Short mmCIF file of C-alpha atoms in Angstrom, two decimals:
data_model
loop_
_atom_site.label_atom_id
_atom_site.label_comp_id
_atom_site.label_asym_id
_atom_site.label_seq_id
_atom_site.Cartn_x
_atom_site.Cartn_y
_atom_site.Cartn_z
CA UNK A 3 31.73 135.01 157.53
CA UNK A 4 32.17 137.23 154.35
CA UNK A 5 33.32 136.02 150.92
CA UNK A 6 34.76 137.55 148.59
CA UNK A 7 34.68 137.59 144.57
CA UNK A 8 37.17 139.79 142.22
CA UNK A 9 37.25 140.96 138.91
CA UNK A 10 38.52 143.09 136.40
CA UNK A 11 41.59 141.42 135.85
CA UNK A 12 43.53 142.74 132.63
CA UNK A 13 46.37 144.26 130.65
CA UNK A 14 46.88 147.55 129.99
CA UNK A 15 49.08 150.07 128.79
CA UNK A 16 50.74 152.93 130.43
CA UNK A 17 48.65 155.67 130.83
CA UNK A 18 45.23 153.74 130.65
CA UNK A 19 42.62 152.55 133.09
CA UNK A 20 41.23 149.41 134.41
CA UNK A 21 38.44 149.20 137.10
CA UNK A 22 38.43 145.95 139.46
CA UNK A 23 35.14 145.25 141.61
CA UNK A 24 35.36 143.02 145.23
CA UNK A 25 31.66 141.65 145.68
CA UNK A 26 30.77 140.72 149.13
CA UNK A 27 28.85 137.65 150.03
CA UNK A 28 27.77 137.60 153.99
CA UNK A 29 27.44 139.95 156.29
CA UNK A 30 29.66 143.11 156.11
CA UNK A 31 29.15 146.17 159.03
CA UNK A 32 29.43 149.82 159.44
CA UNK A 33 32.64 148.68 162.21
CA UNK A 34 34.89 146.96 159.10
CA UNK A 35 37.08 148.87 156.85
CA UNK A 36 37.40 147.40 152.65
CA UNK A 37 40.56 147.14 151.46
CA UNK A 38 42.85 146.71 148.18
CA UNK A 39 46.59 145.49 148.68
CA UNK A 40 48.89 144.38 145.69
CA UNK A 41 51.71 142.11 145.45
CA UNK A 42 54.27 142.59 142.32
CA UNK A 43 57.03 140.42 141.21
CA UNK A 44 59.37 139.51 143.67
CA UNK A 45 57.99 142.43 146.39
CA UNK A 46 56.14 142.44 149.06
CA UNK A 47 52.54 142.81 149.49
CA UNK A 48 51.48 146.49 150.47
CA UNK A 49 48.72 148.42 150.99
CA UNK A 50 47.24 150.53 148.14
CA UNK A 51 43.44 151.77 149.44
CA UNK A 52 40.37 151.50 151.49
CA UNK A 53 37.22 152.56 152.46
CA UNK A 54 36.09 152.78 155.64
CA UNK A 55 31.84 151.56 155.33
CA UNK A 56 30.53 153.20 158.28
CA UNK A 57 31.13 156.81 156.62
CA UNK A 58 32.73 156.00 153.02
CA UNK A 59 36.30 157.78 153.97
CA UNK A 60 38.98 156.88 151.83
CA UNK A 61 42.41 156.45 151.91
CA UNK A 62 45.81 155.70 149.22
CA UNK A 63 49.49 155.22 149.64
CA UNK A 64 51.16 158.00 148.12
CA UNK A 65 51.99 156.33 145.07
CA UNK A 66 48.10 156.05 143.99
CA UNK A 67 46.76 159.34 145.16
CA UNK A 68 45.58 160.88 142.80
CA UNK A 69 45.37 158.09 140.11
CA UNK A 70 43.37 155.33 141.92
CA UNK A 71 39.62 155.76 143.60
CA UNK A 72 38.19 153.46 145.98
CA UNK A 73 34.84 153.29 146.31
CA UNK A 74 31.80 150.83 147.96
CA UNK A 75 28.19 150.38 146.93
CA UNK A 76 26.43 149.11 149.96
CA UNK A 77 23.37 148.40 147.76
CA UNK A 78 25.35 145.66 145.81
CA UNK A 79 28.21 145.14 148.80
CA UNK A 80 31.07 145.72 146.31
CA UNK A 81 33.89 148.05 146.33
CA UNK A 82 35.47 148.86 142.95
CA UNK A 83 39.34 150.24 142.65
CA UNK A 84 39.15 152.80 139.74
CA UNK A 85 42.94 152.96 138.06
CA UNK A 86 43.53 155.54 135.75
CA UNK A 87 47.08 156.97 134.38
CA UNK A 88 48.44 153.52 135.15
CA UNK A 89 52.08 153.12 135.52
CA UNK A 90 54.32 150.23 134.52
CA UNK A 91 55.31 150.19 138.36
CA UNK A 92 51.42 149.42 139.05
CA UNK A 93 51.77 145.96 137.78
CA UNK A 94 50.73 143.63 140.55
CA UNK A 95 48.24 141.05 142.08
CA UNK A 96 45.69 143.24 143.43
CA UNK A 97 43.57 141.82 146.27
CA UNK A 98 40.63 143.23 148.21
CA UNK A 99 40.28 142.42 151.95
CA UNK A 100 37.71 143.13 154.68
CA UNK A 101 38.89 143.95 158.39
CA UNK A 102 38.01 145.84 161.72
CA UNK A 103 38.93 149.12 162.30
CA UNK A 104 41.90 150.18 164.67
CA UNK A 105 42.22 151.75 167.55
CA UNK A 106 42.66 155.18 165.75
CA UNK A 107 39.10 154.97 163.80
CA UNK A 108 41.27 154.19 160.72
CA UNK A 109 41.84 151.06 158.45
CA UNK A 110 44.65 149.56 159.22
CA UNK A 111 48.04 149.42 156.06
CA UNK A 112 49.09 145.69 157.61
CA UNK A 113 48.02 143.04 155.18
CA UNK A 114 47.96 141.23 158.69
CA UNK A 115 45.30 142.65 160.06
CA UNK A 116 42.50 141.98 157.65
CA UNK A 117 40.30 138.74 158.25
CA UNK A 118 38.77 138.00 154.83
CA UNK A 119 40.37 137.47 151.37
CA UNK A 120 39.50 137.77 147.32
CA UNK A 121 41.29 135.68 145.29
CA UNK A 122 43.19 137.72 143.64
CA UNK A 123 42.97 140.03 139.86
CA UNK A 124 46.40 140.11 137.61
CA UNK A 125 46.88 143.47 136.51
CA UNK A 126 49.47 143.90 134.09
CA UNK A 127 50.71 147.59 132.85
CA UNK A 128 53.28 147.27 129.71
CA UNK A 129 54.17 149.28 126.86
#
């Protein structure tokens, strides 16, 4: 089984940056895919990034390219979600998840799909 720790919970502003770590206690594998997803108020949870561990490729929803990096240090098991020119719109509980890989060789977008949960990090973006 794999637990899993956040952090980096905070308020920020537009514009500014905020960096939220998953730490990994278990076992993880090359096979399982890292993920962030984020619920906001009143919406539904979607996917925002991952990081696949077996070759570190990375993926966004459109709305965070650019902006947000995801990232995973195997030496400490954590992934990290970098946020930078944060949006009002960005405001949201971000989780991190670990799951297999699909069919395709790509992490799966379906909050569904993912077999282990953080807790959850309130990240707040207001002017």
């Amino acid at each position: 089984q794999v637990h899993l720790v956040e952090s980096g919970q905070g308020l920020v502003q537009p514009g500014d940056s905020l960096r939220l770590s998953c730490a990994a206690s278990g076992q993880t594998f090359d096979n399982y895919t890292m993920a962030w997803f984020r619920q906001g108020p009143g919406k539904e949870r979607e996917f925002v990034a991952a990081v696949k561990l077996s070759d570190g490729s990375t993926y966004y929803r459109d709305s965070v390219k650019g902006r947000f990096t995801v990232s995973n240090d195997g030496a400490k098991n954590t992934m990290y979600l970098q946020m930078s020119s944060m949006k009002v719109e960005d405001t949201a509980v971000y989780y991190c998840a670990t799951g297999p890989i699909t069919q395709f060789g790509v992490p799966s977008p379906l909050d569904s799909d993912y077999d282990y949960w953080g807790q959850g990090a309130q990240v707040t973006v207001s002017s």
